[in-house]
mmCIF file of C-alpha atoms and ligand atoms in Angstrom:
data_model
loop_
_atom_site.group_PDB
_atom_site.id
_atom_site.type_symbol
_atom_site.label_atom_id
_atom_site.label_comp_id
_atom_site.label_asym_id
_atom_site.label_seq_id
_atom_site.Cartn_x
_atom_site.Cartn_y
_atom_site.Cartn_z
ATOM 1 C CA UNK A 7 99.185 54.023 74.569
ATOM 2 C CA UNK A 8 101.044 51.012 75.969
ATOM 3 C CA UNK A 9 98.811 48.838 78.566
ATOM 4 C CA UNK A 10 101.997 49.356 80.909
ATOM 5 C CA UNK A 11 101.459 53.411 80.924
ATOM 6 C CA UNK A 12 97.559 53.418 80.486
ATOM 7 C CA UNK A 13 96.048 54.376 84.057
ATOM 8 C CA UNK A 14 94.423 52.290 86.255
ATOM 9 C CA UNK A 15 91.363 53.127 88.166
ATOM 10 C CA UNK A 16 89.893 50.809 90.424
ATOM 11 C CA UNK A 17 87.433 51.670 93.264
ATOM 12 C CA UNK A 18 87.326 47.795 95.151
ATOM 13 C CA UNK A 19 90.755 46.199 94.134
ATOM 14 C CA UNK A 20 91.637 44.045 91.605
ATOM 15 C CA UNK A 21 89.571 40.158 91.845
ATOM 16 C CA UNK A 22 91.052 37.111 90.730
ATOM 17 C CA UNK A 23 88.853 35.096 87.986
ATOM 18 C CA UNK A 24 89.668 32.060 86.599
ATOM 19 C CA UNK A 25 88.848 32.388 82.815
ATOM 20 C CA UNK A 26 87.165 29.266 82.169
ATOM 21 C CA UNK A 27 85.345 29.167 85.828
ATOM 22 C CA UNK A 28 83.837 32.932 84.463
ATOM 23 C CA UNK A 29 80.862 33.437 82.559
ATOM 24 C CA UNK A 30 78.591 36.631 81.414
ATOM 25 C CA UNK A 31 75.251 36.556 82.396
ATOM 26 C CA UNK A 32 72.119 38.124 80.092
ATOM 27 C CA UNK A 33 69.133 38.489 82.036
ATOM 28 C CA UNK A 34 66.189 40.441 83.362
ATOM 29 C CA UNK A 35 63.871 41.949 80.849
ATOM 30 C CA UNK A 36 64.912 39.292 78.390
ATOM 31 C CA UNK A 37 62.554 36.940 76.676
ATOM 32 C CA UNK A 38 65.511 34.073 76.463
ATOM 33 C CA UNK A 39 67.995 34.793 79.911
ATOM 34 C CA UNK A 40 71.260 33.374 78.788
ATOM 35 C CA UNK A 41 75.507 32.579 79.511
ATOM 36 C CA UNK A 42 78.352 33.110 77.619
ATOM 37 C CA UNK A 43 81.651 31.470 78.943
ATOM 38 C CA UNK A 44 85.073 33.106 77.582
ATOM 39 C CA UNK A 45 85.714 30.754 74.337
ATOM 40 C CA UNK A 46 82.136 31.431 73.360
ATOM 41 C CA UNK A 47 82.340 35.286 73.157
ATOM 42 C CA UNK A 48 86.157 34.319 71.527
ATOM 43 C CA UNK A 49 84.222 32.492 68.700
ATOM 44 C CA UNK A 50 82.013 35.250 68.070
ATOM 45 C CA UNK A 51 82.846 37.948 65.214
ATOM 46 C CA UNK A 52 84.873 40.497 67.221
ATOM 47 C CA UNK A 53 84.738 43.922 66.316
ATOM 48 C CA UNK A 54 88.069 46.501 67.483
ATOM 49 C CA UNK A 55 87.385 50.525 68.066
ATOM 50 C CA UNK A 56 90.191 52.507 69.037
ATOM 51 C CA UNK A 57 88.769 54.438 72.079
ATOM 52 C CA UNK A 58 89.926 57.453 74.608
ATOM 53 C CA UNK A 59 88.761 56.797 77.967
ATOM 54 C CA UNK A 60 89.197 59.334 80.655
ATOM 55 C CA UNK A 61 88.300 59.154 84.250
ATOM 56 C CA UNK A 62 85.606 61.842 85.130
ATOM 57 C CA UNK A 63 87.997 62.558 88.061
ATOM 58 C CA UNK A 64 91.227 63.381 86.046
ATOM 59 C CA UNK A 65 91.941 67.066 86.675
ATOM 60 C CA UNK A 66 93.130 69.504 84.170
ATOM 61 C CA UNK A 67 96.489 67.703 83.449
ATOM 62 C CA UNK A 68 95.900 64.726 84.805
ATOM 63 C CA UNK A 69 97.326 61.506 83.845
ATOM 64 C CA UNK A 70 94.212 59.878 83.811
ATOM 65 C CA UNK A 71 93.043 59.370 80.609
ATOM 66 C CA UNK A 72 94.330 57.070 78.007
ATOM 67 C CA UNK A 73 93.487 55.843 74.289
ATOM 68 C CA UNK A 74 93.990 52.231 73.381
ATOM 69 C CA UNK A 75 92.272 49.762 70.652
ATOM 70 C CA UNK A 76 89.730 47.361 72.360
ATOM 71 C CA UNK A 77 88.841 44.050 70.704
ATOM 72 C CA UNK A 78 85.792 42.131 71.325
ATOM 73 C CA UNK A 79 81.896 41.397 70.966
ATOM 74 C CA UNK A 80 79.248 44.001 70.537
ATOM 75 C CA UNK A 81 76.850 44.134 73.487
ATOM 76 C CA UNK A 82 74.428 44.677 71.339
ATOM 77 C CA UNK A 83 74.899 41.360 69.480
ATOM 78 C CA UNK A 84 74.134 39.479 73.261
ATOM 79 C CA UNK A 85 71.320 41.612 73.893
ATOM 80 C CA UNK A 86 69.469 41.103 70.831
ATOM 81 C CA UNK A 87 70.307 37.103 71.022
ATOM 82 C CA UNK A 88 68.924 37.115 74.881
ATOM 83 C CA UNK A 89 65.940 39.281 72.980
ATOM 84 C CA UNK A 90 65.269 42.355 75.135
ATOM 85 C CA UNK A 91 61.560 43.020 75.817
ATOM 86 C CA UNK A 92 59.462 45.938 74.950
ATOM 87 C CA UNK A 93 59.310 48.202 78.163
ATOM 88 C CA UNK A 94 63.169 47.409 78.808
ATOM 89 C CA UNK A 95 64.879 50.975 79.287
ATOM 90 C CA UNK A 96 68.602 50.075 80.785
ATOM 91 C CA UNK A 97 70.682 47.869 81.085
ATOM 92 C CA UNK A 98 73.073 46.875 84.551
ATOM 93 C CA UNK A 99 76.443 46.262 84.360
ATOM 94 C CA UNK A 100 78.042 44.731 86.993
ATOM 95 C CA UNK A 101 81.215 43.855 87.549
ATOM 96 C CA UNK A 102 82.783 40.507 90.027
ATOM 97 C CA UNK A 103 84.614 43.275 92.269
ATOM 98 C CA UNK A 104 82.739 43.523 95.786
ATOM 99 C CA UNK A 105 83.805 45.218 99.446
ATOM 100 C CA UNK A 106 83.975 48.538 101.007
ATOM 101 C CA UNK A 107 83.722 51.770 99.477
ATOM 102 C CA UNK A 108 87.291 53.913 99.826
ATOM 103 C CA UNK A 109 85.387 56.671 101.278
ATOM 104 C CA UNK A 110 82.253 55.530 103.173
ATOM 105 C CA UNK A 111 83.096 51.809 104.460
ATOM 106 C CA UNK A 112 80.217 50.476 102.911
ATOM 107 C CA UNK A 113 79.598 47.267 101.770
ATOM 108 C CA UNK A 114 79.178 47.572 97.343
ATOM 109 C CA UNK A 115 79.296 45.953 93.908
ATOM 110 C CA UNK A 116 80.578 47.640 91.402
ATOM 111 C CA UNK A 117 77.620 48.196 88.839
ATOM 112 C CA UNK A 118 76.569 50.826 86.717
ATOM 113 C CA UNK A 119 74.070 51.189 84.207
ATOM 114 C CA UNK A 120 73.655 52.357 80.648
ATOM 115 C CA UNK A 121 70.565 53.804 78.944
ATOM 116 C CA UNK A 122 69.222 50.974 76.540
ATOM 117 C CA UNK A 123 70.062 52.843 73.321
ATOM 118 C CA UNK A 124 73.636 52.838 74.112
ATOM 119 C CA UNK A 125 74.028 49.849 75.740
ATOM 120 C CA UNK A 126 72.922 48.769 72.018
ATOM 121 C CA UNK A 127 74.619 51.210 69.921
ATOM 122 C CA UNK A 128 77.113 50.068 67.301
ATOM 123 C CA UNK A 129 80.280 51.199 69.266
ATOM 124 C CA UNK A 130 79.836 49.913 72.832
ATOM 125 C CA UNK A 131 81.454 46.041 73.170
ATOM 126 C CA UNK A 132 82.127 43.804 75.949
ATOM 127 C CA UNK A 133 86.113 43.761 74.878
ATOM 128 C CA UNK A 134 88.111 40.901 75.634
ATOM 129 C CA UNK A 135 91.383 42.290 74.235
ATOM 130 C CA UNK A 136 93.109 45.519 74.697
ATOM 131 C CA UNK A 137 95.602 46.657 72.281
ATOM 132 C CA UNK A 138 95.976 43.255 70.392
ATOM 133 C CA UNK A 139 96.810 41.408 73.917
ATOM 134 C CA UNK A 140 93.708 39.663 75.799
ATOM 135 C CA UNK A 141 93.383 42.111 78.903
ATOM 136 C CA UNK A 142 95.094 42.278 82.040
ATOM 137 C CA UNK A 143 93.665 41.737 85.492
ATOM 138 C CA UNK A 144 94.010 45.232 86.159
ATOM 139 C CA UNK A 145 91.987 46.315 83.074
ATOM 140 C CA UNK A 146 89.106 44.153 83.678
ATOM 141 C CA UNK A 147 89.967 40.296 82.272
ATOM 142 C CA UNK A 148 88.212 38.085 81.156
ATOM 143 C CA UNK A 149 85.883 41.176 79.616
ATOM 144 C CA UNK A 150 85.003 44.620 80.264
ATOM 145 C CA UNK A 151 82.741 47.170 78.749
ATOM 146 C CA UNK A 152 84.065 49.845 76.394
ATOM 147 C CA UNK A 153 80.908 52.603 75.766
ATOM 148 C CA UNK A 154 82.888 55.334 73.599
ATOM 149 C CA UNK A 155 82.497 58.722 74.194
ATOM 150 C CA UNK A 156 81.747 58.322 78.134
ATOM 151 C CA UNK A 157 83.707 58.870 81.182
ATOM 152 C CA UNK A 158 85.361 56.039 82.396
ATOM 153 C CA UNK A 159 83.330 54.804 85.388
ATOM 154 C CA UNK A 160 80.746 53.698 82.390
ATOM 155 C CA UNK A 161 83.484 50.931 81.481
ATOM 156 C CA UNK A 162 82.947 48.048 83.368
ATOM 157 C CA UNK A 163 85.616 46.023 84.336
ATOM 158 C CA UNK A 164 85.076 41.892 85.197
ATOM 159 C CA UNK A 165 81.836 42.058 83.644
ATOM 160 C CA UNK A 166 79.725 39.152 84.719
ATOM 161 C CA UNK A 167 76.238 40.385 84.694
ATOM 162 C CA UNK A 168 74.189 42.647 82.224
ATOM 163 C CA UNK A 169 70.850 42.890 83.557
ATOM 164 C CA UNK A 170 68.056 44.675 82.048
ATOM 165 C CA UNK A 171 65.566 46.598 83.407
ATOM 166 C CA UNK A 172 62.673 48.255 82.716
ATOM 167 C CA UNK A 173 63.145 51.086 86.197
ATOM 168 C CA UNK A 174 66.053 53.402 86.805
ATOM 169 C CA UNK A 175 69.091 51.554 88.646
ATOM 170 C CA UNK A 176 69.862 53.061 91.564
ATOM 171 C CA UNK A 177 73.107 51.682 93.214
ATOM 172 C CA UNK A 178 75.958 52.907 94.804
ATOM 173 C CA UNK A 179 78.209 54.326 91.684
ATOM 174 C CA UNK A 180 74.746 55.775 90.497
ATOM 175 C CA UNK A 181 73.166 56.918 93.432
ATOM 176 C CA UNK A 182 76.501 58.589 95.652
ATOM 177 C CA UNK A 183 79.360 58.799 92.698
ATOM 178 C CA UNK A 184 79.624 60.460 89.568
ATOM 179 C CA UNK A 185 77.168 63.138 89.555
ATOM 180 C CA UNK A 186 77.856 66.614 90.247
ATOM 181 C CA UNK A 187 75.578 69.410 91.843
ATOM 182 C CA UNK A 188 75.370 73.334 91.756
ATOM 183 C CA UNK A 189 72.754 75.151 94.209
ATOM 184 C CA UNK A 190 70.749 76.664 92.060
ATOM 185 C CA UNK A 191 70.962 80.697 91.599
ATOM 186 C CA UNK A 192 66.905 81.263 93.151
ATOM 187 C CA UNK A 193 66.232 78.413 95.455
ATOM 188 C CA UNK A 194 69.347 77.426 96.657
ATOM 189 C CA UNK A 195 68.410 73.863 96.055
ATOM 190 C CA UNK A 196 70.962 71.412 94.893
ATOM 191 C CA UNK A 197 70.661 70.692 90.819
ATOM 192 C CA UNK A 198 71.489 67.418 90.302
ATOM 193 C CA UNK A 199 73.694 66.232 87.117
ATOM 194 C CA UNK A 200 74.477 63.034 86.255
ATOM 195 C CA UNK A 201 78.398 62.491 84.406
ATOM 196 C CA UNK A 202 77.888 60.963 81.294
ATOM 197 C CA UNK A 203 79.701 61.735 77.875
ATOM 198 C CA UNK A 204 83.179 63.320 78.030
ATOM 199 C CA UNK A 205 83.461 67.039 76.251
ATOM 200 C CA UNK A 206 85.892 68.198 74.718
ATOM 201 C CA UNK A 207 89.597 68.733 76.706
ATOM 202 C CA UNK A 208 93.048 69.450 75.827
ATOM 203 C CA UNK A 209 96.733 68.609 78.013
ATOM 204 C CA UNK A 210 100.270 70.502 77.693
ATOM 205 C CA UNK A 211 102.346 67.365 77.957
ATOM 206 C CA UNK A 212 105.832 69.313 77.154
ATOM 207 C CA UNK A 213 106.941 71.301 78.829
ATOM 208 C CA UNK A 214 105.950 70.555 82.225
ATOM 209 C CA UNK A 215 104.878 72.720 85.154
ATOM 210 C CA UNK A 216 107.791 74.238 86.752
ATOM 211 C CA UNK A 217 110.069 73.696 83.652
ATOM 212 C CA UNK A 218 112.950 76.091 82.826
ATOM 213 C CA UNK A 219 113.490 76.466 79.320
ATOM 214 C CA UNK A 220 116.685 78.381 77.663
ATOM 215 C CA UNK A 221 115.593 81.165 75.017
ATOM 216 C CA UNK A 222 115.300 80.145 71.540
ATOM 217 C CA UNK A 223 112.722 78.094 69.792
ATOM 218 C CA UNK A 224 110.576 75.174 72.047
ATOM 219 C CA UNK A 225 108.201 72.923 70.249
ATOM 220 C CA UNK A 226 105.251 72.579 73.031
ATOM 221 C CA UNK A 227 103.363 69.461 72.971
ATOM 222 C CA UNK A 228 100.171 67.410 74.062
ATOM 223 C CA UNK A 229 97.012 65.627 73.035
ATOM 224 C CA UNK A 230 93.229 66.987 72.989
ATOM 225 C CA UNK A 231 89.735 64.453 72.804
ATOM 226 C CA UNK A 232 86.448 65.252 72.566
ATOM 227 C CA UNK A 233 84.315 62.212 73.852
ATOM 228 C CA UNK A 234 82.977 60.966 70.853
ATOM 229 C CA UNK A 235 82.933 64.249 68.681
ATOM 230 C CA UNK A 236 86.056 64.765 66.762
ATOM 231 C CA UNK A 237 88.817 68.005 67.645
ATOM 232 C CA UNK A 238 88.688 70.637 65.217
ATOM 233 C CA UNK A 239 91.397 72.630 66.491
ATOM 234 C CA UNK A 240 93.488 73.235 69.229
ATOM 235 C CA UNK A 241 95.071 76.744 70.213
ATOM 236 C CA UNK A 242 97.810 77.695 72.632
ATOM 237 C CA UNK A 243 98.016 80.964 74.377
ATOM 238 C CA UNK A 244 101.601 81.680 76.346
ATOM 239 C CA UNK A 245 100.132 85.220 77.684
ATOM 240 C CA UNK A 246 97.485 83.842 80.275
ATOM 241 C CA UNK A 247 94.925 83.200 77.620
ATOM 242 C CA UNK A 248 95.157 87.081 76.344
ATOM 243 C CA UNK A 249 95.544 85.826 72.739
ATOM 244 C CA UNK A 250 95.580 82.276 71.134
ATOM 245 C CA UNK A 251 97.732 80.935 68.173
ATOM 246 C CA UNK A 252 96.708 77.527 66.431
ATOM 247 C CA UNK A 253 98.526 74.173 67.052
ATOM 248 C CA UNK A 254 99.088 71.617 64.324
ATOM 249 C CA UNK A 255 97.389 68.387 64.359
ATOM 250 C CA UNK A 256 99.346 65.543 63.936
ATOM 251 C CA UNK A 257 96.983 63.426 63.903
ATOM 252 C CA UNK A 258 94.256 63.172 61.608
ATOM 253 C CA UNK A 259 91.165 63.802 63.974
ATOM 254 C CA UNK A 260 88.501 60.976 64.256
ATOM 255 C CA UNK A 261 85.913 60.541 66.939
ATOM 256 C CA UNK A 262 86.278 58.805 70.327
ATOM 257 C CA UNK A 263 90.216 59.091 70.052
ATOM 258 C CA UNK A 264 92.635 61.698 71.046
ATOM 259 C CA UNK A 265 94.967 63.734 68.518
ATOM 260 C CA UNK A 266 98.463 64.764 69.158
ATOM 261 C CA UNK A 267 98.966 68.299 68.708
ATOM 262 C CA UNK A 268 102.382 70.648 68.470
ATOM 263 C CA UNK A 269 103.063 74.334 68.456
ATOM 264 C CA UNK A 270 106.610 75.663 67.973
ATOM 265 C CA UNK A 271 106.856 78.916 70.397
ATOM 266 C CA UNK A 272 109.420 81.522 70.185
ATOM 267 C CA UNK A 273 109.717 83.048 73.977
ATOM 268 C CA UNK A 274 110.184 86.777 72.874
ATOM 269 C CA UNK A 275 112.039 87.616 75.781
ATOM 270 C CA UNK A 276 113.398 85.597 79.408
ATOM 271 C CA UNK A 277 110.730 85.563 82.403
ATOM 272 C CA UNK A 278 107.860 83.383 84.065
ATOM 273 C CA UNK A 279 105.274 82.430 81.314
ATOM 274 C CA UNK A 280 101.796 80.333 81.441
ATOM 275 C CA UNK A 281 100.718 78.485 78.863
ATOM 276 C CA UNK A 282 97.784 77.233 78.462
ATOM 277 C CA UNK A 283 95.791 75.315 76.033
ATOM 278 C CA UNK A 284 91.748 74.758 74.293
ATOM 279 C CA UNK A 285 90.606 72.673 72.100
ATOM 280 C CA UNK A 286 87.400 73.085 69.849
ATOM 281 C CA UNK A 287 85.001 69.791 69.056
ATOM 282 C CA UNK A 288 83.246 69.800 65.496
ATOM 283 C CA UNK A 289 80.332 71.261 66.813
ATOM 284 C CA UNK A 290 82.597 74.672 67.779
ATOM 285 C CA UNK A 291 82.109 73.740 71.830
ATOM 286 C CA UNK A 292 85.183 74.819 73.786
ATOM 287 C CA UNK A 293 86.252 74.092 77.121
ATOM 288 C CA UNK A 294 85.767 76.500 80.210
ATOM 289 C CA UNK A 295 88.464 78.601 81.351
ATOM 290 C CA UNK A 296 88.254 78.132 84.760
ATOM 291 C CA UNK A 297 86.906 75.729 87.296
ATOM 292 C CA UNK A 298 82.921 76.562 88.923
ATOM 293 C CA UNK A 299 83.534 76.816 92.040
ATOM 294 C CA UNK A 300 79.773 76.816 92.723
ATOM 295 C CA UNK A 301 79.813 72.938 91.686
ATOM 296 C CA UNK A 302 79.884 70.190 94.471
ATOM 297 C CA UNK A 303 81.792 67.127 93.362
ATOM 298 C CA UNK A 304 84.932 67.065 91.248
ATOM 299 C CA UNK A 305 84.058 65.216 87.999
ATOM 300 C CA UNK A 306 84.335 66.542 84.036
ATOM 301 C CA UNK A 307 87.108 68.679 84.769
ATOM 302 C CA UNK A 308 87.351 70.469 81.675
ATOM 303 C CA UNK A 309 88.716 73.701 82.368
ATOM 304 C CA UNK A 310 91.944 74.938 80.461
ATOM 305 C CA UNK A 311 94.995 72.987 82.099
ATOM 306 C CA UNK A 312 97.746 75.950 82.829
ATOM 307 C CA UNK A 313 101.662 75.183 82.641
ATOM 308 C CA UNK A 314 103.962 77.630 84.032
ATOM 309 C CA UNK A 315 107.613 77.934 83.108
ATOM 310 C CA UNK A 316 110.595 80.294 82.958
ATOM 311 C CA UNK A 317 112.410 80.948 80.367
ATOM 312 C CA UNK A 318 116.426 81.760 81.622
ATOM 313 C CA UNK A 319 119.765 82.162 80.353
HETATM 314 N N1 MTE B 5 84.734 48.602 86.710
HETATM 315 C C1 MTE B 5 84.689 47.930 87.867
HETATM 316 N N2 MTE B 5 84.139 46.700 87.877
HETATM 317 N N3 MTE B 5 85.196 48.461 89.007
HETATM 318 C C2 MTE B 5 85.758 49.723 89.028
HETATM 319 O O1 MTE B 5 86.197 50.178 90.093
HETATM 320 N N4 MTE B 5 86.308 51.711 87.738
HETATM 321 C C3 MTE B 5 85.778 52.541 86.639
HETATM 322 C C4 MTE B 5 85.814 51.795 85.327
HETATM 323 N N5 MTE B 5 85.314 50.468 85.469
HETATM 324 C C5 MTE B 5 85.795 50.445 87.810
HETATM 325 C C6 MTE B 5 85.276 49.829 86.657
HETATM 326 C C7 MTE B 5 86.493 53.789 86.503
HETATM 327 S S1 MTE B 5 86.136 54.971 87.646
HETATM 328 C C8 MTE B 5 87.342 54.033 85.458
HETATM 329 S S2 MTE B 5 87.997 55.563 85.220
HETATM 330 C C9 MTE B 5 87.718 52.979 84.519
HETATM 331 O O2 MTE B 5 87.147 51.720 84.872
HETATM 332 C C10 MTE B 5 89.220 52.838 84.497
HETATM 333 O O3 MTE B 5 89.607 51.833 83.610
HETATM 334 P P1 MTE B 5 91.117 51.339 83.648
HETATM 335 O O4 MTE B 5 91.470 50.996 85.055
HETATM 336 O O5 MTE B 5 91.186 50.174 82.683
HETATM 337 O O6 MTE B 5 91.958 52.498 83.138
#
C-alpha cells in the first residue's frame, strides 16, 4: 500500500526530530547500557518483512489497517549487543511524542511495552525505512518498531528509548488504553484483557455500502489478514450470512500480510442485498458474527463487516 494511502494513527501529534541530533537508547536491565545514532543502525545488516498492521480500533470496514514492507535492524540484534540480564522480562518502548491525552487531558509519553520474547523474536525490527523510502514524520522517522502479528499501538513510532525491565510496565497506553473488559457472567466483576495479537479479519472493499449495482454479473472485492497466521480461505455470503460461497485468493497467503480476495456474484434477481464476508486462519479460527455487546472498550473488532446494496434496473 502506498505510504500516501496507509493510515495514520497518532495519539500526541506528530514531533519534529532532527536525524542526526536523534539517538536510540538501550538501557535498564542491561549489562552494557548503550546509543545508536541514525547512520549507525544504517550501517547495520538491515533485514525487510512485509507486515499488515491494523489499529485495534479499526471497526469492521475500517480504513485502518494497512500492509507495507519495513526495512531496518532487528531489535533483537541491539538487545543482545546491550546484553540483557537474567531476570529481564520486558522491554519499554518509548517513543519522543509527549503532551495531553485526546481524551483525559493528561500529561503522557507515548510508551508501550513488549514481553521479552518478542521484543527478541526474529520478526520484530526497529525499521528505518518503509516501503523502500526512509520513513516519514508521520510514520515514526528516524525509526519505529514493527512487532508482526500485533495491533498497531505495539508499533512504536520515534523510538528513542528501549528500556528493559525486570517488573510489569504500567503506563498510560498500558494501564488506561488498549485493553478491553466483559463483567463476568457470576460476579459481575470486570475481566480484564489486554489487546495483543491481531486475529483473523476480512473487508468488502467493492462494492461499497449504499452502492446500487445494475443486474448482471459484479466481481466483489477486498482483502482478509490474520495477524501473523496465514488466511486459509475467505467466503462471501449475499443472503445475511444464511449460506457462504468461497472467494478466490489472489494472493498467495503468507503470514503477517493481507491477501486480496475476489468473488464474481450473479444477483439472481433486483432488491436490497447484504453481503458480508469471513475469513478462516490456518488454524480453522473464524471471526465472530456479531459485535459483544457485553465488552467495554472498542478494540479487536473482528466481527463480520456487512455491505448493503441494491441491485436496480
Ligand atoms: N507510536 C507513538 N510513539 N505514538 C503513537 O501515538 N500510535 C500507535 C502506533 N505507534 C502511536 C505509536 C497506534 S495506536 C497505531 S495504530 C500505529 O502506531 C499507527 O501507525 P501509523 O500511523 O504508521 O499507521
Amino acid at each position: 500500500m502506498p505510504v500516501e494511502h496507509f493510515f495514520v494513527r497518532s495519539h500526541l501529534g506528530t514531533p519534529s526530530i532532527e536525524r542526526d541530533q536523534w539517538k536510540l537508547t538501550v538501557e535498564g536491565k542491561v549489562r552494557r547500557p548503550r546509543e545508536w545514532t541514525w547512520s549507525q543502525l544504517k550501517e547495520m545488516e538491515q533485514e525487510s518483512r512485509t507486515v499488515t498492521l491494523e489499529c485495534a480500533e479499526n471497526l469492521p470496514g475500517g480504513s485502518l489497517v494497512g500492509n507495507a514492507q519495513w526495512r531496518g535492524v532487528p531489535l533483537a540484534r541491539l538487545l543482545e549487543e546491550a546484553g540483557v540480564v537474567e531476570d529481564a522480562r520486558e522491554a519499554v518502548l518509548e517513543g519522543a511524542d509527549r503532551g495531553l491525552d485526546e481524551l483525559e487531558m493528561v500529561p503522557v509519553t507515548y510508551a508501550r511495552s513488549l514481553p521479552l520474547d518478542e521484543a527478541m523474536t526474529a520478526g520484530t525490527l526497529v525499521a528505518l525505512e518503509m516501503n523502500g523510502q526512509p520513513l516519514t514524520p508521520e510514520h515514526g522517522f528516524p525509526a519505529r518498531v514493527i512487532v508482526p502479528g500485533w495491533y498497531g499501538m505495539a508499533h512504536v513510532k520515534w523510538l528513542t528509548r528501549v528500556r528493559v525491565s525486570a517488573e510489569p510496565f504500567r503506563g498510560f497506553y498500558m494501564a488506561k488504553r488498549y485493553f478491553t473488559a466483559r463483567r463476568h457472567p457470576n460476579t459481575g466483576e470486570p475481566v480484564i484483557t489486554p489487546v495483543t495479537r491481531m486475529g483473523v479479519k476480512s473487508r468488502i472493499d467493492s462494492p461499497v455500502e449504499g452502492q446500487t449495482l445494475s443486474p448482471g454479473s459484479h466481481v466483489v472485492r477486498g482483502r482478509a489478514w490474520a495477524g501473523c497466521r496465514t488466511v486459509e480461505r475467505v467466503e462471501v455470503s449475499s443472503d445475511g450470512g444464511r449460506s457462504w460461497t468461497p472467494a478466490r485468493l489472489q494472493d498467495t497467503p503468507a503470514p503477517c500480510t493481507w491477501v486480496r480476495w475476489s468473488h464474481t456474484w450473479e444477483p439472481p434477481r433486483t432488491g436490497a442485498y447484504a453481503l458480508q464476508v469471513r475469513a478462516f486462519d490456518d488454524r480453522g479460527e473464524t471471526q465472530p458474527l456479531q459485535q459483544d455487546l457485553g465488552r467495554i472498550n472498542r478494540y479487536d473488532n473482528r466481527w463480520l463487516h456487512t455491505v448493503r446494496c441494491a441491485v436496480k434496473h
